[in-house]
Coordinates of C-alpha atoms and ligand atoms in Angstrom, one line a residue:
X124 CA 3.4 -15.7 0.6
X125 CA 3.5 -18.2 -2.5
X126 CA 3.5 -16.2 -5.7
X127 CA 3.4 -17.5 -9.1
X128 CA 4.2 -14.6 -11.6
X129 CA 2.8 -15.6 -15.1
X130 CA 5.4 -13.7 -17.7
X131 CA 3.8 -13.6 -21.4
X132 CA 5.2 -12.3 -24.6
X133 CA 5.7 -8.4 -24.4
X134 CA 8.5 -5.8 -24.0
X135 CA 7.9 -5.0 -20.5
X136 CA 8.2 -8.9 -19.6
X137 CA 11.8 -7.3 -18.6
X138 CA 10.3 -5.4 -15.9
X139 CA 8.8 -8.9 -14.3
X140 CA 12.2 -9.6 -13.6
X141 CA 12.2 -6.5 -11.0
X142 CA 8.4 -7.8 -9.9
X143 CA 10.4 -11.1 -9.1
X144 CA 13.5 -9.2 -7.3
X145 CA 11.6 -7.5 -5.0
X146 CA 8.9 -9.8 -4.1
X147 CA 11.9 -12.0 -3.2
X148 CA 13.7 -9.5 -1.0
X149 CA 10.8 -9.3 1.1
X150 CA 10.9 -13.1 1.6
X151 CA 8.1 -14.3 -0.4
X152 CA 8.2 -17.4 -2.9
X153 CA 8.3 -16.5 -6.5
X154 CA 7.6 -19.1 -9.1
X155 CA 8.0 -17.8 -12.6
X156 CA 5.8 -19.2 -15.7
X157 CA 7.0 -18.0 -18.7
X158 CA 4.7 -18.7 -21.9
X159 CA 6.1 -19.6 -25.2
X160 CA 6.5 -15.8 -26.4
X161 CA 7.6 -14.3 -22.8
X162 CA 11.0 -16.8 -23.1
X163 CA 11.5 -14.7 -26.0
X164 CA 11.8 -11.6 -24.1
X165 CA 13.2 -12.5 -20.7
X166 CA 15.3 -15.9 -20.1
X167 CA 14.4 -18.6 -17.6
X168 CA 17.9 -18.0 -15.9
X169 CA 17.5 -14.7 -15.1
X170 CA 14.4 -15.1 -13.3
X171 CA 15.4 -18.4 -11.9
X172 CA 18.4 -16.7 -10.7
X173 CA 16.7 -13.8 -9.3
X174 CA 13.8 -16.0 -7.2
X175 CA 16.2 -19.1 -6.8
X176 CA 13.0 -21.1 -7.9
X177 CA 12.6 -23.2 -10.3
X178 CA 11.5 -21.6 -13.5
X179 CA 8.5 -23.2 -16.0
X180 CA 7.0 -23.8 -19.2
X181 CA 5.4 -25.2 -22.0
X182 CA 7.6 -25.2 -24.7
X183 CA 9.7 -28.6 -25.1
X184 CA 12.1 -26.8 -26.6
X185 CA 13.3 -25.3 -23.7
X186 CA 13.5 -28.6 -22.1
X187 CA 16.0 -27.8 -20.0
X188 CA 13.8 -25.5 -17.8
X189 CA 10.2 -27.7 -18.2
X190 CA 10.0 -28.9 -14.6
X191 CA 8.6 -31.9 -13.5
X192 CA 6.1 -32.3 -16.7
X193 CA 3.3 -34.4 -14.7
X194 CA 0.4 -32.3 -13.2
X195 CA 2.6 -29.6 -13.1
X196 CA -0.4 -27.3 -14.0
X197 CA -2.7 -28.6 -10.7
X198 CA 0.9 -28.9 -8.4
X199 CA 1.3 -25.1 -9.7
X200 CA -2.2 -24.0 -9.2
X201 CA -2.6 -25.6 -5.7
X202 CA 0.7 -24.1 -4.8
X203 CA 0.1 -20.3 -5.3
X204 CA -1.7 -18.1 -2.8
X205 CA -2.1 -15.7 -5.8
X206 CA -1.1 -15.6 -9.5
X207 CA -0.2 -12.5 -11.1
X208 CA 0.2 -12.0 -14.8
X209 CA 2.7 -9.4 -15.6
X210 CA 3.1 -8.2 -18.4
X211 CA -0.2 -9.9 -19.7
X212 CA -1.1 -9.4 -23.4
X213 CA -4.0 -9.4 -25.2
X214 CA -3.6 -12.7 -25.9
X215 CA -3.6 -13.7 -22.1
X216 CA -6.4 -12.4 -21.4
X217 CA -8.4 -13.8 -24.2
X218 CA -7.3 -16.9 -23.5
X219 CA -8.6 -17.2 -19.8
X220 CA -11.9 -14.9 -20.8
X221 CA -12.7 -17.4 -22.8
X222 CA -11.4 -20.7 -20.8
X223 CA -9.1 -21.7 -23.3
X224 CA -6.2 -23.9 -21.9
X225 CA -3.2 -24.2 -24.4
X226 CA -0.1 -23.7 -22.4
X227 CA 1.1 -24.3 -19.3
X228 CA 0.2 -20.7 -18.1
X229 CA -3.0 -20.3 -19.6
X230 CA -4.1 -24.3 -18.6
X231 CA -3.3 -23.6 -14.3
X232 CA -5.1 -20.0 -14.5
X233 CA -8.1 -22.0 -15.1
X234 CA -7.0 -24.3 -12.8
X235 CA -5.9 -22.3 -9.7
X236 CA -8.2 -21.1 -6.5
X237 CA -6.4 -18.6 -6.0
X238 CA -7.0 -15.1 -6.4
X239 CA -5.5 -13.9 -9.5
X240 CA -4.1 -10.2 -10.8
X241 CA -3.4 -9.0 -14.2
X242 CA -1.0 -6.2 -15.0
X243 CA -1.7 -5.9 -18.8
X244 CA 0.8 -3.7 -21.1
X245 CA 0.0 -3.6 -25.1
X246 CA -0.1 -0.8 -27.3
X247 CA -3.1 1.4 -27.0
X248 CA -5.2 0.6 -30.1
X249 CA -5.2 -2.9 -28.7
X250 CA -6.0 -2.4 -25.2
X251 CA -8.7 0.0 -26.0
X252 CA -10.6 -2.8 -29.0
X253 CA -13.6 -3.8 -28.0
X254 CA -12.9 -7.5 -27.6
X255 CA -9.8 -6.4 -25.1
X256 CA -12.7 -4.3 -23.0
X257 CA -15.0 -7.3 -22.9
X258 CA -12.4 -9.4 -22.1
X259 CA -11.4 -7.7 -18.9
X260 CA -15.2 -7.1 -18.1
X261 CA -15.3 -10.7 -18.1
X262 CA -12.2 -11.5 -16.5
X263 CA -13.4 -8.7 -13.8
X264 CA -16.9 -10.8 -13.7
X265 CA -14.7 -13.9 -12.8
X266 CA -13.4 -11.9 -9.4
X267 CA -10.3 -11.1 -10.9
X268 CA -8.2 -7.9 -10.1
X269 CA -6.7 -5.7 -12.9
X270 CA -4.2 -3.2 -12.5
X271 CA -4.5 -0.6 -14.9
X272 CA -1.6 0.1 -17.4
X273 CA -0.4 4.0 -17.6
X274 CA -0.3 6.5 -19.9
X275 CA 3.3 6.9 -21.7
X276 CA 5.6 6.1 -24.8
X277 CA 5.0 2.9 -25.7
X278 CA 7.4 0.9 -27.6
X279 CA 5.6 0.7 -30.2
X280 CA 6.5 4.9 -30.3
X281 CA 3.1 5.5 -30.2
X282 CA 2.2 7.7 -26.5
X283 CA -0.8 6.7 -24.9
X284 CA -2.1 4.2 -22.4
X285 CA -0.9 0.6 -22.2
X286 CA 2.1 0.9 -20.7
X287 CA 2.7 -1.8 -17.7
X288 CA 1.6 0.0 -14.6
X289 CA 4.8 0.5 -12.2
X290 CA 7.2 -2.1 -11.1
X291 CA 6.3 -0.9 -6.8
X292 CA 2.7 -0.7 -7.7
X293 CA 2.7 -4.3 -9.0
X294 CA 4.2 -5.8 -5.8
X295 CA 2.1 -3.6 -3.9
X296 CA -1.2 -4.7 -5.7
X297 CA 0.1 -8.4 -5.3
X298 CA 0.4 -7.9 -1.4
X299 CA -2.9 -6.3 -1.0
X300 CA -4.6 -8.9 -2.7
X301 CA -2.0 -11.9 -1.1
X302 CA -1.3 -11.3 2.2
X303 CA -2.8 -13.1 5.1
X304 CA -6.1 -11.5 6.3
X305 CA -6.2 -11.1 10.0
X306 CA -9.7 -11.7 11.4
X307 CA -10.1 -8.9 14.0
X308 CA -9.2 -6.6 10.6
X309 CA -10.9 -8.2 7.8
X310 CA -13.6 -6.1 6.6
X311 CA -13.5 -3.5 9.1
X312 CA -13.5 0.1 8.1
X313 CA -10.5 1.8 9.6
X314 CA -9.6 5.8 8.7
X315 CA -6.1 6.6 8.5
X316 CA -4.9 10.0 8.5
X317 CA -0.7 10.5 7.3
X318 CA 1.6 13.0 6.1
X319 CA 2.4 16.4 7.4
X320 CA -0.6 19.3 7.1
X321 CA 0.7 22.6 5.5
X322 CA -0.4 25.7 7.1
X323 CA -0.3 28.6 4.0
X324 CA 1.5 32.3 5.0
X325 CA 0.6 33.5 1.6
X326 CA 0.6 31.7 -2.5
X327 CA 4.3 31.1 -1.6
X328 CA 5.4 30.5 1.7
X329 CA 3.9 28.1 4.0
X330 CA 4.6 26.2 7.5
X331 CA 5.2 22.6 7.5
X332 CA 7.3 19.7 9.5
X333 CA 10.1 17.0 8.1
X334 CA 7.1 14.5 8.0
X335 CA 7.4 12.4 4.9
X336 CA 4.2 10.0 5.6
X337 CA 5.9 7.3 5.1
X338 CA 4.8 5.6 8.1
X339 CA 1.0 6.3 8.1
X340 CA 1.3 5.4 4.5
X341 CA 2.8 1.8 5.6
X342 CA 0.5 1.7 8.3
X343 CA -2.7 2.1 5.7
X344 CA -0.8 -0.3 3.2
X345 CA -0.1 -2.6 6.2
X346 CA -3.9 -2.5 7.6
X347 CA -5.2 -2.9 3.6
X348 CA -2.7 -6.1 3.5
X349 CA -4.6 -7.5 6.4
X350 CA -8.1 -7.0 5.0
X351 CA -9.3 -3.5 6.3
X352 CA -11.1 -1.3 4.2
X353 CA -8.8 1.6 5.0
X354 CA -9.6 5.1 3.9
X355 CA -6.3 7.4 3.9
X356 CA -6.7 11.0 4.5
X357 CA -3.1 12.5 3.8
X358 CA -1.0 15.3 3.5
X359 CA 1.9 16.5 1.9
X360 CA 3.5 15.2 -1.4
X361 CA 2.0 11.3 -1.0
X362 CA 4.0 8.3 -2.2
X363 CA 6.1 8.3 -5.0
X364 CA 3.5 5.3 -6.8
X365 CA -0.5 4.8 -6.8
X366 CA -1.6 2.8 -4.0
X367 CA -3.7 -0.4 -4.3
X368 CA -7.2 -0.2 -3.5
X369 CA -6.3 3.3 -1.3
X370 CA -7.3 6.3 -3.4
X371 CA -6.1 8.8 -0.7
X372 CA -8.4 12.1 -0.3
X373 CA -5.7 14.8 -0.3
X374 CA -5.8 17.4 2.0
X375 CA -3.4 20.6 2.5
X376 CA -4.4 21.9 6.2
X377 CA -5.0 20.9 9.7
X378 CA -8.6 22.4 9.0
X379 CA -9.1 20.0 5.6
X380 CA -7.4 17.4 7.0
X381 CA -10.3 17.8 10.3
X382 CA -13.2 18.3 7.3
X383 CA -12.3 15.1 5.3
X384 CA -12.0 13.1 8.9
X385 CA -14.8 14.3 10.2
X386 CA -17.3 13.4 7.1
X387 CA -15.7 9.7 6.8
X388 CA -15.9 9.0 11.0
X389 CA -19.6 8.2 11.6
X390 CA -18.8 5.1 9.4
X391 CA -15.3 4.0 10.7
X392 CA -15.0 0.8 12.9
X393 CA -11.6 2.6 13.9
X394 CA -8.8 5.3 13.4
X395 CA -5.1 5.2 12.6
X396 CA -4.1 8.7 13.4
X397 CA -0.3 9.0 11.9
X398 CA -0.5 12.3 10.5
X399 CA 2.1 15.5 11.6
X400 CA -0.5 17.6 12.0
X401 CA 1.0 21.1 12.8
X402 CA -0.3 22.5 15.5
X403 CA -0.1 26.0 14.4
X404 CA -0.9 27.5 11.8
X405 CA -0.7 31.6 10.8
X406 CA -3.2 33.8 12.0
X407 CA -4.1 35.2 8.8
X408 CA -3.3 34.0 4.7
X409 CA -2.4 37.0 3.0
X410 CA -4.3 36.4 -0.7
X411 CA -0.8 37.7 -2.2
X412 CA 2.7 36.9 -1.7
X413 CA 3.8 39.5 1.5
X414 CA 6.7 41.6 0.7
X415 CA 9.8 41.6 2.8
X416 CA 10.3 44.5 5.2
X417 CA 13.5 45.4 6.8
X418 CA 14.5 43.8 10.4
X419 CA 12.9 41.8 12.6
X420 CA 9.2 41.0 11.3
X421 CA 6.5 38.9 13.7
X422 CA 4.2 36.2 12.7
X423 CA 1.3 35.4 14.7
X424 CA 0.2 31.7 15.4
X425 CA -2.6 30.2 16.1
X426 CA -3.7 26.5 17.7
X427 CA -4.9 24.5 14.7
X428 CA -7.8 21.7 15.5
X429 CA -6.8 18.5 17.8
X430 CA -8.0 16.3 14.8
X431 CA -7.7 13.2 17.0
X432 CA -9.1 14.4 19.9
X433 CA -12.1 15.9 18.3
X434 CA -12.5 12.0 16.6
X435 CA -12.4 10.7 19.8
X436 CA -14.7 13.1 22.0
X437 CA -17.4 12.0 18.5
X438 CA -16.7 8.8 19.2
X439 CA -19.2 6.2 19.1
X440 CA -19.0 2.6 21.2
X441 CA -16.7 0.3 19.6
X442 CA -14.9 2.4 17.6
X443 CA -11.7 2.3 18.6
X444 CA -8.7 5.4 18.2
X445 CA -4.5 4.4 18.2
X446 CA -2.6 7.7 17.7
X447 CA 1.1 8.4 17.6
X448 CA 3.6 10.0 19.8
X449 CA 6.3 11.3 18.2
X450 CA 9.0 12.7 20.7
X451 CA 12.6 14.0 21.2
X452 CA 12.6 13.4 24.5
X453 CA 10.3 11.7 27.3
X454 CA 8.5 9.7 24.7
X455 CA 6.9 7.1 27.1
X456 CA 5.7 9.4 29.9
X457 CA 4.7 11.9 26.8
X458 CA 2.9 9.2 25.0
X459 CA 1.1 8.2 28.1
X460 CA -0.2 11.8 28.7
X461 CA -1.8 11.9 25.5
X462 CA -3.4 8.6 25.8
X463 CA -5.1 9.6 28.7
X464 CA -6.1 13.2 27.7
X465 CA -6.9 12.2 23.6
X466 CA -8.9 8.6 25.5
X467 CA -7.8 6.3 23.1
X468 CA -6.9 2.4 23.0
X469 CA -3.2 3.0 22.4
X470 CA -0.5 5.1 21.3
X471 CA 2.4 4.1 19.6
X472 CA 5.2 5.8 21.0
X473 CA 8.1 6.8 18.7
X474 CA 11.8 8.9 19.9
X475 CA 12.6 11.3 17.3
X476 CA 15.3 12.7 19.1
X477 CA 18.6 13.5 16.7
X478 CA 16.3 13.2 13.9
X479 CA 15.7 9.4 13.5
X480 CA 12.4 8.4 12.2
X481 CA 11.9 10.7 9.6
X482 CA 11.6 9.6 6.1
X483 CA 13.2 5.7 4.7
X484 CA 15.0 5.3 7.8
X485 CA 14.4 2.6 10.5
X486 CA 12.4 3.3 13.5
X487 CA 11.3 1.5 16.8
X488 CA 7.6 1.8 17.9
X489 CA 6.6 1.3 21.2
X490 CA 3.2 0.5 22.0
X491 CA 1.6 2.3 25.1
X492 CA -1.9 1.4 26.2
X493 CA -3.5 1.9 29.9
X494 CA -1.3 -1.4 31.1
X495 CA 1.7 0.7 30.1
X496 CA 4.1 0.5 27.8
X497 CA 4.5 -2.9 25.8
X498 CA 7.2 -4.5 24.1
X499 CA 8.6 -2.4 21.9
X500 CA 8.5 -3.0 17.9
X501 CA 11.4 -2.9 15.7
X502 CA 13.5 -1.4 14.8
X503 CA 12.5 -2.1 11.4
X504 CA 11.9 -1.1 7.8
X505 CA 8.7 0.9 7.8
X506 CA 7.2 -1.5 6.0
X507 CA 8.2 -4.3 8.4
X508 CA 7.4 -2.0 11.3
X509 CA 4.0 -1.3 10.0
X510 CA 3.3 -4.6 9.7
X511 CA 4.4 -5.6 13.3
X512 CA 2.3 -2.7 14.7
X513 CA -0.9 -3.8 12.8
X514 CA -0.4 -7.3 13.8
X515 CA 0.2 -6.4 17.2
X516 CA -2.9 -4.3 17.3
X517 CA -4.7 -6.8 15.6
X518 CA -3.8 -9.3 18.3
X519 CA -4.5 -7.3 20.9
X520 CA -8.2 -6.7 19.3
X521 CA -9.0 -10.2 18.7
X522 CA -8.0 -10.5 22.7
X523 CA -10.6 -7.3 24.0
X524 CA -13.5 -8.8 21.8
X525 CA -13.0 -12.4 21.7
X526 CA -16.5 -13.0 20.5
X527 CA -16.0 -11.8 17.1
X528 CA -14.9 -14.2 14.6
Ligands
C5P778 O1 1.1 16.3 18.0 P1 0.8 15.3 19.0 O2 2.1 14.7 19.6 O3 -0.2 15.7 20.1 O4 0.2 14.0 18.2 C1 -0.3 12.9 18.9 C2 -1.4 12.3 18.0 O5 -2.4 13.2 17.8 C3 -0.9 11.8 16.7 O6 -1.6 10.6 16.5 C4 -1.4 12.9 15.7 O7 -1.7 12.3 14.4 C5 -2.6 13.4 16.4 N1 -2.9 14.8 16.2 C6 -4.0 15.2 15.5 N2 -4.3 16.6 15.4 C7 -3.4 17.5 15.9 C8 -2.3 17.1 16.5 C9 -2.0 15.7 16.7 O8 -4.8 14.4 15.1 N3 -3.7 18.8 15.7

């Protein structure tokens, strides 16, 4: 992906340094445009150093760093699939609400096709004037996305919102709204569920598993990226930043977990079931915290709702169900057995055993489906991995309905 990352003048124009470093990592093209004020804050090498792109500008000053002066502004604009603005100021934003062109930066956001993002960061008096409000409404009105600054200290020492929003949940929001849409996905409703469920003893002690969510999570983000309206059902703690466009309904039990599916299925087109459902939970919840007794004690379990198996018994045609497999041993013949007995399209099939898989490491999917197993995916990031299994899946949809556009 093509990125031009519009740096204006405030304090947090720092932090767009970190925007660049990590869209870079992932092995997108980052081209900074730094107004007149943002040079103050942030220098042209850093960032140029950081994307290994050239870096521009408007200020002759800085001559040294104006690129190729001629149409730069059309050249920039045409070459972007999305320009962020990050940190944007008030001053920004007034500018393009109101179609005024005075700089380089503010002269190819009128210029550019391509979908654009504003991270804004100011001090709170400011972002809550009425001219700031009406100047995202009509930036908003122009098809633009905004993500929110947060509450915090300010450096102004004032606490309140306007702080830039965080450094993950810019790239994130600049993926979701730059990635490639994949046709088969675009549009399409798709229910993910993620995260371990937590089965409560008492206030205190409950029964989980070493789920993290990570890779539902990815799988959401990934399926988002490619143009899915994706509704995440999750468990657990959640990720450590607010996802793009994925407000997740949070659930605690297998039996919430099963409510919150069931009331968003009718609508689905499909269902990404990556959630560590446990599938026991105690008999009983004691209301208060149970007191230990001497020697051995028992615990009685229960069988906790098949949540993907109930989707998939309600199912009606053309949705479509992938579940996971996640085994320490056996995991293709495993993964096979619960794609016929859950009837679903696929399962992706991942081996667990000596604890891999869990939490940031690398993992290997294999994809199972009544051919078989496929080629298997990774291993990669989760984020990488996600990716491949979406696109994979994707393919494979665009191939079973090759009617739809
Ligand atoms: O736990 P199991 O290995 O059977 O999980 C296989 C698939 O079924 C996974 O996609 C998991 O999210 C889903 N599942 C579920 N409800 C359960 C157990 C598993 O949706 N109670």
């Amino acid at each position: 992906m093509r990125i031009l990352l519009g740096i204006t003048g405030g304090i947090a124009a720092y932090k767009a340094a970190e925007v660049a470093r990590l869209l870079t990592r992932q092995g997108h093209a980052v081209r900074c445009v730094l107004t007149e004020a943002g040079a103050r804050f942030i220098t042209p090498l850093t960032l140029a150093s950081l994307t290994g792109q050239p870096v521009f500008g408007a200020n002759p000053d800085l001559g040294e760093w104006r690129a190729n002066p001629v149409v730069e502004h059309i050249d920039l604009a045409r070459w972007a699939d999305l320009v962020a603005v990050a940190p944007a100021t008030a001053d920004i934003l007034g500018k393009t609400a109101n179609g005024l062109a005075t700089d380089l930066l503010s002269t190819l956001l009128l210029a550019t096709r391509a979908p654009v993002l504003w991270a804004p960061a100011m001090n709170t008096a400011m972002w809550s004037h009425p001219a700031v409000r009406a100047n995202v409404a009509r930036l908003k009105s122009f098809g633009h996305s905004l993500i929110e600054p947060v509450e915090g200290l300010l450096a102004c020492g004032e606490e309140g919102g306007g702080k830039l929003a965080e450094v993950e949940a810019i790239v994130d929001a600049i993926l979701a709204l730059g990635s490639p849409r994949h046709p088969a996905l675009e549009g399409k409703k798709v229910l993910v569920t993620a995260g371990p469920t937590r089965e409560d003893l008492d206030p205190v002690r409950t029964l989980t598993n070493r789920s993290t969510g990570a890779m539902g999570i990815e799988m959401a983000r990934a399926l988002r990226n490619a143009g899915a309206e994706v509704h995440l059902v999750l468990g657990g703690d959640g990720p450590a930043f607010p996802l793009y466009g994925l407000a997740p309904t949070r659930v605690r039990s297998a039996a919430e977990m099963l409510a919150a599916c069931e009331k968003l299925w009718p609508a689905m087109d499909g269902l990404v079931a990556a959630a560590a459902v446990a599938d026991q939970r105690p008999e009983t919840c004691s209301a208060e915290k149970v007191k230990k007794g001497e020697g051995p004690e028992r615990l009685t379990l229960v069988r906790t709702p098949d949540i993907l198996a109930t989707l998939s018994d309600a199912k009606r045609p053309g949705q479509w169900l992938l579940g996971f497999a996640a085994e320490s041993e056996g995991h293709l013949e495993n993964a096979a057995a619960k794609l016929t007995r859950k009837r679903l399209d696929a399962i992706l099939a991942n081996d667990v055993a000596d604890g891999q898989g869990f939490g940031d490491q690398a993992n290997t999917l294999t994809p199972v489906t009544a051919e078989g197993p496929q080629p298997a995916l990774g291993p990669l990031p989760k984020d990488e991995l996600a990716q491949a299994a979406v696109a994979w899946w994707a393919h494979r949809l665009a191939a079973l309905s090759p009617s739809q556009p």
